[in-house]
mmCIF file of C-alpha atoms in Angstrom:
data_model
loop_
_atom_site.group_PDB
_atom_site.id
_atom_site.type_symbol
_atom_site.label_atom_id
_atom_site.label_comp_id
_atom_site.label_asym_id
_atom_site.label_seq_id
_atom_site.Cartn_x
_atom_site.Cartn_y
_atom_site.Cartn_z
ATOM 1 C CA MET M 1 8.639 53.476 183.776
ATOM 2 C CA ARG M 2 10.878 55.319 181.484
ATOM 3 C CA ARG M 3 13.585 57.526 182.918
ATOM 4 C CA TRP M 4 14.783 60.597 180.958
ATOM 5 C CA LEU M 5 18.356 61.657 181.360
ATOM 6 C CA VAL M 6 18.641 65.417 180.895
ATOM 7 C CA PHE M 7 21.962 67.127 180.220
ATOM 8 C CA VAL M 8 22.111 70.814 181.095
ATOM 9 C CA VAL M 9 24.956 72.724 179.434
ATOM 10 C CA PHE M 10 26.108 76.009 180.949
ATOM 11 C CA ALA M 11 28.056 78.474 178.708
ATOM 12 C CA VAL M 12 30.551 80.258 180.819
ATOM 13 C CA ALA M 13 31.825 83.635 179.584
ATOM 14 C CA CYS M 14 35.294 84.150 180.883
ATOM 15 C CA GLY M 15 36.777 87.548 181.466
ATOM 16 C CA GLY M 16 33.626 89.596 182.103
ATOM 17 C CA GLY M 17 33.916 92.966 180.367
ATOM 18 C CA LYS M 18 37.540 92.566 179.409
ATOM 19 C CA ASN M 19 38.428 94.049 175.988
ATOM 20 C CA THR M 20 39.551 91.342 173.609
ATOM 21 C CA ASP M 21 39.497 93.228 170.322
ATOM 22 C CA GLY M 22 43.240 93.539 170.001
ATOM 23 C CA ASP M 23 43.524 97.076 171.320
ATOM 24 C CA GLY M 24 45.438 96.191 174.451
ATOM 25 C CA PRO M 25 49.133 95.387 174.799
ATOM 26 C CA ASP M 26 50.391 92.406 172.840
ATOM 27 C CA GLY M 27 47.271 92.486 170.663
ATOM 28 C CA GLY M 28 44.585 91.877 173.270
ATOM 29 C CA ALA M 29 43.779 92.007 176.949
ATOM 30 C CA CYS M 30 44.332 94.505 179.694
ATOM 31 C CA ALA M 31 45.813 93.088 182.857
ATOM 32 C CA GLN M 32 42.428 93.383 184.587
ATOM 33 C CA ASP M 33 38.738 93.179 183.765
ATOM 34 C CA CYS M 34 37.693 96.559 182.264
ATOM 35 C CA GLY M 35 33.985 96.071 182.798
ATOM 36 C CA ASP M 36 32.131 98.913 181.062
ATOM 37 C CA GLN M 37 35.386 100.644 180.217
ATOM 38 C CA ILE M 38 37.662 100.040 177.231
ATOM 39 C CA CYS M 39 41.179 98.749 177.135
ATOM 40 C CA SER M 40 43.689 101.401 176.058
ATOM 41 C CA THR M 41 46.653 100.581 173.829
ATOM 42 C CA THR M 42 48.778 101.267 176.901
ATOM 43 C CA GLY M 43 47.115 98.388 178.735
ATOM 44 C CA GLU M 44 44.981 100.567 181.015
ATOM 45 C CA CYS M 45 41.212 100.535 181.431
ATOM 46 C CA VAL M 46 39.819 103.925 180.447
ATOM 47 C CA ASP M 47 36.369 105.490 180.033
ATOM 48 C CA HIS M 48 34.857 105.705 176.576
ATOM 49 C CA GLY M 49 35.933 108.954 174.863
ATOM 50 C CA THR M 50 39.188 109.155 176.779
ATOM 51 C CA CYS M 51 42.645 108.038 175.696
ATOM 52 C CA ARG M 52 46.179 107.402 176.784
ATOM 53 C CA SER M 53 47.753 107.759 173.327
ATOM 54 C CA THR M 54 46.662 108.833 169.856
ATOM 55 C CA ASP M 55 46.396 105.144 168.941
ATOM 56 C CA ASP M 56 43.260 105.058 171.150
ATOM 57 C CA CYS M 57 41.586 107.709 168.968
ATOM 58 C CA LYS M 58 39.724 107.558 165.672
ATOM 59 C CA PRO M 59 41.377 108.659 162.409
ATOM 60 C CA ASP M 60 41.932 112.440 162.082
ATOM 61 C CA THR M 61 41.905 112.859 165.852
ATOM 62 C CA ILE M 62 44.698 112.934 168.414
ATOM 63 C CA CYS M 63 44.979 112.316 172.143
ATOM 64 C CA SER M 64 44.992 115.683 173.933
ATOM 65 C CA ALA M 65 47.064 116.491 176.978
ATOM 66 C CA ASN M 66 43.791 116.258 178.924
ATOM 67 C CA LEU M 67 43.464 112.619 177.757
ATOM 68 C CA THR M 68 40.500 113.110 175.426
ATOM 69 C CA CYS M 69 40.407 112.576 171.675
ATOM 70 C CA ILE M 70 40.240 115.880 169.742
ATOM 71 C CA PRO M 71 40.285 116.774 166.012
ATOM 72 C CA VAL M 72 43.695 117.294 164.444
ATOM 73 C CA GLY M 73 44.597 121.015 164.374
ATOM 74 C CA THR M 74 42.658 121.879 167.535
ATOM 75 C CA CYS M 75 43.522 121.905 171.212
ATOM 76 C CA ALA M 76 41.849 121.177 174.537
ATOM 77 C CA ALA M 77 44.703 122.049 176.891
ATOM 78 C CA ASP M 78 47.854 124.173 176.861
ATOM 79 C CA GLY M 79 49.923 121.013 176.557
ATOM 80 C CA ASP M 80 48.529 120.486 173.043
ATOM 81 C CA CYS M 81 50.290 123.663 171.852
ATOM 82 C CA GLY M 82 53.894 124.472 171.091
ATOM 83 C CA ALA M 83 56.336 126.517 173.141
ATOM 84 C CA GLY M 84 55.050 129.990 173.961
ATOM 85 C CA MET M 85 51.476 129.058 172.970
ATOM 86 C CA LYS M 86 48.301 128.531 174.971
ATOM 87 C CA CYS M 87 45.003 126.854 174.150
ATOM 88 C CA ASP M 88 42.116 129.286 173.705
ATOM 89 C CA LEU M 89 39.211 127.184 174.998
ATOM 90 C CA ALA M 90 36.652 129.416 173.269
ATOM 91 C CA SER M 91 38.009 128.581 169.813
ATOM 92 C CA ASN M 92 39.997 125.436 170.688
ATOM 93 C CA MET M 93 42.951 126.961 168.822
ATOM 94 C CA CYS M 94 46.543 127.475 169.945
ATOM 95 C CA VAL M 95 47.278 131.185 170.444
ATOM 96 C CA ILE M 96 50.209 133.321 171.505
ATOM 97 C CA GLY M 97 50.359 133.165 175.257
ATOM 98 C CA GLY M 98 48.912 136.108 177.113
ATOM 99 C CA CYS M 99 47.113 138.130 174.411
ATOM 100 C CA GLY M 100 45.054 135.790 172.275
ATOM 101 C CA GLY M 101 47.308 135.958 169.235
ATOM 102 C CA GLN M 102 47.364 133.052 166.790
ATOM 103 C CA LEU M 103 50.553 131.842 165.102
ATOM 104 C CA LEU M 104 49.841 131.242 161.400
ATOM 105 C CA ASP M 105 51.640 128.565 159.400
ATOM 106 C CA LEU M 106 53.989 129.733 156.636
ATOM 107 C CA THR M 107 55.007 127.658 153.622
ATOM 108 C CA TYR M 108 57.824 128.844 151.356
ATOM 109 C CA VAL M 109 56.894 129.205 147.658
ATOM 110 C CA PRO M 110 59.974 128.441 145.509
ATOM 111 C CA PRO M 111 60.405 130.027 142.060
ATOM 112 C CA ASN M 112 60.644 128.114 138.782
ATOM 113 C CA LEU M 113 63.974 128.265 136.915
ATOM 114 C CA LEU M 114 64.384 126.474 133.582
ATOM 115 C CA LEU M 115 67.969 125.972 132.385
ATOM 116 C CA VAL M 116 68.399 126.202 128.597
ATOM 117 C CA LEU M 117 71.885 124.783 128.026
ATOM 118 C CA ASP M 118 74.017 124.850 124.887
ATOM 119 C CA ARG M 119 75.425 121.366 124.129
ATOM 120 C CA SER M 120 76.757 122.232 120.683
ATOM 121 C CA CYS M 121 80.048 120.660 119.575
ATOM 122 C CA SER M 122 82.069 123.769 120.490
ATOM 123 C CA MET M 123 81.400 123.041 124.173
ATOM 124 C CA ARG M 124 84.036 120.274 123.886
ATOM 125 C CA THR M 125 86.829 122.821 123.378
ATOM 126 C CA ASN M 126 89.035 123.795 126.305
ATOM 127 C CA LEU M 127 88.886 127.095 128.096
ATOM 128 C CA THR M 128 91.744 129.388 127.132
ATOM 129 C CA GLY M 129 94.963 128.433 128.894
ATOM 130 C CA THR M 130 93.479 125.354 130.582
ATOM 131 C CA GLN M 131 92.942 121.651 130.033
ATOM 132 C CA THR M 132 89.307 121.965 131.112
ATOM 133 C CA SER M 133 86.605 121.791 128.475
ATOM 134 C CA LYS M 134 83.769 124.284 128.501
ATOM 135 C CA TRP M 135 81.391 121.348 128.892
ATOM 136 C CA SER M 136 83.179 120.054 132.002
ATOM 137 C CA ALA M 137 83.244 123.531 133.520
ATOM 138 C CA ALA M 138 79.545 124.077 132.783
ATOM 139 C CA VAL M 139 78.560 120.736 134.332
ATOM 140 C CA ALA M 140 80.645 121.462 137.451
ATOM 141 C CA ALA M 141 79.188 124.948 137.877
ATOM 142 C CA LEU M 142 75.621 123.750 137.374
ATOM 143 C CA THR M 143 76.136 120.880 139.817
ATOM 144 C CA SER M 144 77.387 123.405 142.354
ATOM 145 C CA VAL M 145 74.432 125.795 142.056
ATOM 146 C CA LEU M 146 71.940 122.929 142.020
ATOM 147 C CA GLY M 147 73.414 121.731 145.301
ATOM 148 C CA THR M 148 73.382 125.192 146.885
ATOM 149 C CA TYR M 149 69.777 125.962 145.942
ATOM 150 C CA SER M 150 68.339 122.453 145.659
ATOM 151 C CA THR M 151 65.194 123.195 147.671
ATOM 152 C CA ASP M 152 65.044 126.984 147.202
ATOM 153 C CA VAL M 153 64.264 126.682 143.481
ATOM 154 C CA ARG M 154 62.093 124.402 141.342
ATOM 155 C CA TRP M 155 64.566 123.455 138.603
ATOM 156 C CA GLY M 156 64.127 122.290 135.019
ATOM 157 C CA LEU M 157 66.539 121.524 132.160
ATOM 158 C CA THR M 158 66.531 121.425 128.402
ATOM 159 C CA MET M 159 69.514 121.358 126.048
ATOM 160 C CA PHE M 160 70.057 122.391 122.443
ATOM 161 C CA PRO M 161 70.579 120.772 120.060
ATOM 162 C CA ASP M 162 68.803 117.721 121.475
ATOM 163 C CA THR M 163 69.428 114.142 120.423
ATOM 164 C CA THR M 164 65.979 112.975 119.351
ATOM 165 C CA ASN M 165 65.008 115.236 116.422
ATOM 166 C CA ASN M 166 66.804 116.553 113.371
ATOM 167 C CA SER M 167 69.611 119.045 113.893
ATOM 168 C CA CYS M 168 67.449 122.164 114.099
ATOM 169 C CA SER M 169 64.176 121.161 115.789
ATOM 170 C CA GLN M 170 63.671 120.143 119.403
ATOM 171 C CA ASP M 171 61.665 117.289 120.888
ATOM 172 C CA ALA M 172 60.103 117.245 124.378
ATOM 173 C CA ILE M 173 61.829 118.987 127.295
ATOM 174 C CA PRO M 174 63.811 116.217 129.031
ATOM 175 C CA LEU M 175 63.325 117.525 132.565
ATOM 176 C CA PRO M 176 60.497 120.067 132.834
ATOM 177 C CA VAL M 177 60.410 122.292 135.915
ATOM 178 C CA ALA M 178 59.223 120.385 138.984
ATOM 179 C CA ASN M 179 59.846 119.890 142.671
ATOM 180 C CA ASN M 180 62.922 117.891 143.717
ATOM 181 C CA ASN M 181 64.569 118.174 140.305
ATOM 182 C CA ALA M 182 68.053 119.273 141.411
ATOM 183 C CA ALA M 183 69.375 115.736 141.913
ATOM 184 C CA PRO M 184 68.003 114.281 138.630
ATOM 185 C CA ILE M 185 69.435 117.206 136.653
ATOM 186 C CA SER M 186 72.841 116.798 138.329
ATOM 187 C CA THR M 187 72.786 113.080 137.580
ATOM 188 C CA LEU M 188 71.924 113.630 133.913
ATOM 189 C CA LEU M 189 74.625 116.281 133.434
ATOM 190 C CA ASN M 190 77.380 114.355 135.174
ATOM 191 C CA ALA M 191 76.546 111.251 133.138
ATOM 192 C CA ALA M 192 76.958 113.432 130.027
ATOM 193 C CA LEU M 193 80.640 113.976 130.852
ATOM 194 C CA ALA M 194 81.275 110.517 129.390
ATOM 195 C CA THR M 195 81.954 110.583 125.641
ATOM 196 C CA THR M 196 79.670 107.577 125.212
ATOM 197 C CA ASP M 197 76.661 109.309 126.796
ATOM 198 C CA PRO M 198 73.910 110.439 124.365
ATOM 199 C CA ASN M 199 73.992 113.952 125.818
ATOM 200 C CA TYR M 200 77.747 114.433 125.430
ATOM 201 C CA PRO M 201 78.202 117.428 123.050
ATOM 202 C CA ASP M 202 79.438 115.601 119.956
ATOM 203 C CA GLY M 203 76.518 116.268 117.626
ATOM 204 C CA PRO M 204 74.495 117.540 115.987
ATOM 205 C CA CYS M 205 77.093 120.283 115.439
ATOM 206 C CA VAL M 206 74.710 123.233 115.213
ATOM 207 C CA THR M 207 73.756 126.021 117.608
ATOM 208 C CA ASN M 208 69.976 126.315 117.456
ATOM 209 C CA ILE M 209 69.320 128.879 120.167
ATOM 210 C CA ASP M 210 66.039 129.858 118.494
ATOM 211 C CA THR M 211 64.357 126.455 118.781
ATOM 212 C CA GLY M 212 65.932 125.909 122.191
ATOM 213 C CA ILE M 213 64.141 128.994 123.503
ATOM 214 C CA THR M 214 60.847 128.331 121.714
ATOM 215 C CA GLN M 215 60.878 124.815 123.155
ATOM 216 C CA ALA M 216 61.562 126.222 126.641
ATOM 217 C CA ALA M 217 58.475 128.429 126.368
ATOM 218 C CA THR M 218 56.300 125.300 126.199
ATOM 219 C CA ASP M 219 57.169 124.211 129.755
ATOM 220 C CA PRO M 220 53.786 124.223 131.594
ATOM 221 C CA ALA M 221 55.404 125.438 134.812
ATOM 222 C CA LEU M 222 56.223 128.784 133.204
ATOM 223 C CA ALA M 223 52.473 129.465 133.014
ATOM 224 C CA ASP M 224 51.878 128.630 136.692
ATOM 225 C CA ALA M 225 50.797 131.888 138.342
ATOM 226 C CA THR M 226 51.417 130.522 141.841
ATOM 227 C CA HIS M 227 55.204 130.503 141.287
ATOM 228 C CA LYS M 228 57.430 133.211 139.837
ATOM 229 C CA SER M 229 59.180 131.809 136.768
ATOM 230 C CA TYR M 230 62.529 132.434 135.092
ATOM 231 C CA VAL M 231 64.663 131.082 132.246
ATOM 232 C CA MET M 232 68.469 130.927 132.177
ATOM 233 C CA LEU M 233 70.000 130.738 128.680
ATOM 234 C CA ILE M 234 73.605 129.464 128.649
ATOM 235 C CA SER M 235 75.533 129.535 125.349
ATOM 236 C CA ASP M 236 79.168 129.542 124.254
ATOM 237 C CA GLY M 237 78.528 130.808 120.723
ATOM 238 C CA ALA M 238 76.208 132.365 118.189
ATOM 239 C CA GLN M 239 73.274 130.925 116.285
ATOM 240 C CA ALA M 240 74.769 128.656 113.635
ATOM 241 C CA GLY M 241 73.718 125.959 111.206
ATOM 242 C CA CYS M 242 69.961 126.577 111.115
ATOM 243 C CA ASP M 243 67.218 129.128 111.689
ATOM 244 C CA LEU M 244 64.099 126.992 111.921
ATOM 245 C CA ALA M 245 62.505 129.342 114.512
ATOM 246 C CA GLY M 246 63.740 132.564 112.943
ATOM 247 C CA GLY M 247 67.371 132.639 114.024
ATOM 248 C CA ASP M 248 68.445 135.564 116.193
ATOM 249 C CA ALA M 249 65.293 137.552 115.462
ATOM 250 C CA GLY M 250 63.117 134.584 116.400
ATOM 251 C CA THR M 251 65.059 134.086 119.641
ATOM 252 C CA GLU M 252 64.695 137.745 120.590
ATOM 253 C CA THR M 253 60.961 137.640 119.900
ATOM 254 C CA ALA M 254 60.455 134.443 121.911
ATOM 255 C CA ILE M 255 62.406 135.811 124.882
ATOM 256 C CA GLY M 256 60.535 139.118 124.674
ATOM 257 C CA ASN M 257 57.153 137.398 124.563
ATOM 258 C CA LEU M 258 57.979 135.368 127.654
ATOM 259 C CA PHE M 259 58.737 138.571 129.520
ATOM 260 C CA THR M 260 56.061 140.956 128.244
ATOM 261 C CA MET M 261 53.187 138.503 127.919
ATOM 262 C CA ARG M 262 53.878 136.013 130.733
ATOM 263 C CA ASP M 263 56.168 137.908 133.130
ATOM 264 C CA VAL M 264 58.880 135.248 132.718
ATOM 265 C CA ALA M 265 62.303 136.921 132.741
ATOM 266 C CA THR M 266 65.318 135.398 130.995
ATOM 267 C CA PHE M 267 68.877 135.635 132.311
ATOM 268 C CA VAL M 268 71.527 135.289 129.588
ATOM 269 C CA VAL M 269 74.971 133.770 130.241
ATOM 270 C CA GLY M 270 77.740 133.770 127.633
ATOM 271 C CA PHE M 271 80.625 131.350 128.160
ATOM 272 C CA GLY M 272 84.032 131.582 126.537
ATOM 273 C CA SER M 273 85.528 133.758 123.810
ATOM 274 C CA GLY M 274 83.275 132.632 120.960
ATOM 275 C CA THR M 275 80.085 134.399 122.040
ATOM 276 C CA ASP M 276 78.253 136.981 119.946
ATOM 277 C CA ALA M 277 78.281 139.870 122.420
ATOM 278 C CA ALA M 278 75.957 142.133 120.441
ATOM 279 C CA GLN M 279 73.337 139.447 120.036
ATOM 280 C CA LEU M 280 73.517 138.245 123.648
ATOM 281 C CA ASN M 281 73.085 141.877 124.740
ATOM 282 C CA THR M 282 69.896 142.003 122.673
ATOM 283 C CA PHE M 283 68.633 138.783 124.231
ATOM 284 C CA ALA M 284 69.402 140.044 127.755
ATOM 285 C CA ILE M 285 67.510 143.286 127.193
ATOM 286 C CA ALA M 286 64.517 141.449 125.742
ATOM 287 C CA GLY M 287 64.557 139.095 128.727
ATOM 288 C CA GLY M 288 64.012 141.900 131.202
ATOM 289 C CA LYS M 289 67.066 141.216 133.393
ATOM 290 C CA PRO M 290 69.938 143.097 131.708
ATOM 291 C CA LEU M 291 73.036 144.050 133.668
ATOM 292 C CA ALA M 292 74.098 147.674 133.995
ATOM 293 C CA GLY M 293 76.947 148.785 131.746
ATOM 294 C CA ALA M 294 77.896 147.959 128.178
ATOM 295 C CA THR M 295 77.677 144.183 128.636
ATOM 296 C CA LYS M 296 74.065 143.388 129.454
ATOM 297 C CA TYR M 297 74.504 139.634 129.875
ATOM 298 C CA TYR M 298 76.656 137.566 132.219
ATOM 299 C CA GLN M 299 79.962 136.945 130.440
ATOM 300 C CA ALA M 300 82.110 134.180 131.931
ATOM 301 C CA ASP M 301 85.563 133.380 130.557
ATOM 302 C CA THR M 302 86.703 131.019 133.312
ATOM 303 C CA ALA M 303 85.180 128.173 135.268
ATOM 304 C CA ALA M 304 85.171 130.325 138.409
ATOM 305 C CA GLN M 305 83.366 133.173 136.629
ATOM 306 C CA LEU M 306 80.758 130.765 135.305
ATOM 307 C CA ASP M 307 80.151 129.391 138.795
ATOM 308 C CA GLN M 308 79.823 132.933 140.135
ATOM 309 C CA ALA M 309 77.332 133.861 137.405
ATOM 310 C CA PHE M 310 75.128 130.864 138.188
ATOM 311 C CA GLN M 311 75.250 131.514 141.931
ATOM 312 C CA SER M 312 74.404 135.196 141.434
ATOM 313 C CA ILE M 313 71.408 134.440 139.220
ATOM 314 C CA ALA M 314 70.063 131.759 141.558
ATOM 315 C CA GLY M 315 70.443 134.145 144.481
ATOM 316 C CA LEU M 316 68.426 136.777 142.620
ATOM 317 C CA VAL M 317 65.521 134.474 141.810
ATOM 318 C CA VAL M 318 65.182 132.880 145.253
ATOM 319 C CA SER M 319 61.679 133.659 146.426
ATOM 320 C CA CYS M 320 60.456 135.854 149.266
ATOM 321 C CA ASP M 321 56.941 134.413 148.931
ATOM 322 C CA TYR M 322 55.022 132.352 151.492
ATOM 323 C CA THR M 323 51.544 130.890 151.610
ATOM 324 C CA VAL M 324 49.744 131.546 154.905
ATOM 325 C CA ASN M 325 47.451 129.061 156.641
ATOM 326 C CA PRO M 326 44.876 129.949 157.725
ATOM 327 C CA PRO M 327 44.607 133.168 155.682
ATOM 328 C CA PRO M 328 44.756 136.248 157.943
ATOM 329 C CA PRO M 329 41.189 137.594 158.307
ATOM 330 C CA ASP M 330 42.318 141.165 159.005
ATOM 331 C CA LEU M 331 45.671 142.532 157.787
ATOM 332 C CA ALA M 332 45.459 145.358 160.355
ATOM 333 C CA GLN M 333 45.813 142.694 163.061
ATOM 334 C CA THR M 334 48.498 140.675 161.270
ATOM 335 C CA TYR M 335 52.111 140.979 162.417
ATOM 336 C CA VAL M 336 55.314 139.599 160.890
ATOM 337 C CA PHE M 337 58.460 138.959 162.927
ATOM 338 C CA TYR M 338 62.055 138.166 161.951
ATOM 339 C CA GLU M 339 64.077 135.914 164.239
ATOM 340 C CA ASN M 340 61.304 136.051 166.854
ATOM 341 C CA THR M 341 62.196 139.634 167.815
ATOM 342 C CA GLU M 342 62.060 142.150 164.942
ATOM 343 C CA LEU M 343 58.661 143.495 163.887
ATOM 344 C CA VAL M 344 58.579 143.851 160.090
ATOM 345 C CA PRO M 345 56.344 146.684 158.812
ATOM 346 C CA ARG M 346 53.577 146.113 156.327
ATOM 347 C CA ASP M 347 54.243 148.076 153.119
ATOM 348 C CA PRO M 348 51.501 148.103 150.434
ATOM 349 C CA THR M 349 53.887 150.109 148.184
ATOM 350 C CA HIS M 350 56.233 147.081 148.102
ATOM 351 C CA ALA M 351 59.337 149.153 148.808
ATOM 352 C CA ALA M 352 60.445 147.695 152.149
ATOM 353 C CA GLY M 353 58.345 145.376 154.278
ATOM 354 C CA TRP M 354 55.641 142.769 153.725
ATOM 355 C CA ASP M 355 52.306 142.640 151.953
ATOM 356 C CA TYR M 356 49.630 140.010 151.410
ATOM 357 C CA ASP M 357 47.774 139.084 148.216
ATOM 358 C CA PRO M 358 44.389 137.559 149.142
ATOM 359 C CA VAL M 359 43.889 136.242 145.587
ATOM 360 C CA THR M 360 46.955 133.992 145.650
ATOM 361 C CA MET M 361 46.945 133.836 149.482
ATOM 362 C CA THR M 362 50.626 134.770 149.360
ATOM 363 C CA LEU M 363 52.623 136.870 151.803
ATOM 364 C CA THR M 364 55.671 138.497 150.160
ATOM 365 C CA MET M 365 58.660 140.322 151.624
ATOM 366 C CA TYR M 366 60.017 143.333 149.719
ATOM 367 C CA GLY M 367 63.138 145.507 149.577
ATOM 368 C CA SER M 368 65.846 145.013 152.160
ATOM 369 C CA TYR M 369 63.655 142.563 154.059
ATOM 370 C CA CYS M 370 63.591 140.285 151.012
ATOM 371 C CA ASP M 371 67.332 140.753 150.483
ATOM 372 C CA ARG M 372 68.037 139.542 153.998
ATOM 373 C CA LEU M 373 66.018 136.391 153.379
ATOM 374 C CA LYS M 374 67.785 135.684 150.079
ATOM 375 C CA SER M 375 71.223 136.133 151.629
ATOM 376 C CA LYS M 376 70.128 133.892 154.522
ATOM 377 C CA VAL M 377 70.880 136.624 157.082
ATOM 378 C CA VAL M 378 67.375 135.861 158.374
ATOM 379 C CA ASP M 379 66.323 132.236 158.854
ATOM 380 C CA ASP M 380 63.159 132.503 160.948
ATOM 381 C CA VAL M 381 59.914 134.215 159.880
ATOM 382 C CA ASP M 382 56.757 134.153 162.023
ATOM 383 C CA VAL M 383 53.280 135.535 161.295
ATOM 384 C CA VAL M 384 50.993 136.281 164.242
ATOM 385 C CA PHE M 385 47.345 137.273 164.011
ATOM 386 C CA GLY M 386 45.602 139.318 166.678
ATOM 387 C CA CYS M 387 48.563 140.209 168.870
ATOM 388 C CA PRO M 388 51.648 142.401 168.171
ATOM 389 C CA THR M 389 53.834 140.062 170.179
ATOM 390 C CA PRO M 390 56.212 137.439 168.780
ATOM 391 C CA PRO M 391 55.825 133.816 169.873
ATOM 392 C CA ILE M 392 57.820 132.899 172.970
ATOM 393 C CA LEU M 393 60.306 130.166 172.118
#
């Protein structure tokens, strides 16, 4: 008789329903068997759809104060909202506490400002009665204003004559207007204080303002309707050595076209005793930002005056524009507050107050309200929809 030896193998599953997918502490298990639950990243067993931290939730969702995963930008409990806000459970949006108002997000819209800087050979000469060259003073003053308004303005820089073409024409703009350009421009200018640097003003020895301005007009940012745009022309002399773009007449036409056809104003700064006052006056008038009085441009004869001119111009161009998110659905129920207390009036005439352009989705402050923003008297601006009450902070 044959005997059959049968081996029976039992597979034992250890751990029951314990989560072992790496979601628990130290990359794996909860301290206990979770059964039909899941193991939270905090090491707790929780029901499906609940959470203990945002790490327990899917992408684009967060862990609410009520311990459920909710879409980013919504709320499910008051604890999901900021100070002074409550969660409106009908809309799942954070609103101003007590009256259903919604705090809208504001984003500052900086202006574009392209610097058109004279680096002709005369910039090496010293200011009258000093041992400071006009070039050194210009670099110091520009470095100062770039530091003061580094994030308030989108900066750009070109210089004439440049170092890549012949003495009268210009090549590409070295630093077109863009975000975060203040530091690169400062670095380039301060490097150009060294006599060995390519941008040091030792040639070509011409003053080609005409091609400097016509080159500036090609900067794509100056055609961007979502930002107000400006040009600042800085020169220590008159057009000299060439007239490839029409000389003084060509410069005046180019500046005028920027202003009348593209709404890009040009500020004109003359530096030192060698400027052509009559011609710079003409440029300033064509640029749309002339000063009152006989001298229409900013004349600076000292380093301090040059610094003051730059600071004044930058202060004038600083924006009072903000994008609003989400766009206010009804301007009659939209309220703007300064410093969480002062109700700013809406003014469609744009004399003093705020107004909203639905095409560009931009809220703009006007008159004295804009002036207070530019001078930094006011730091906090809030927009509330649906409730004439400022947020409680």
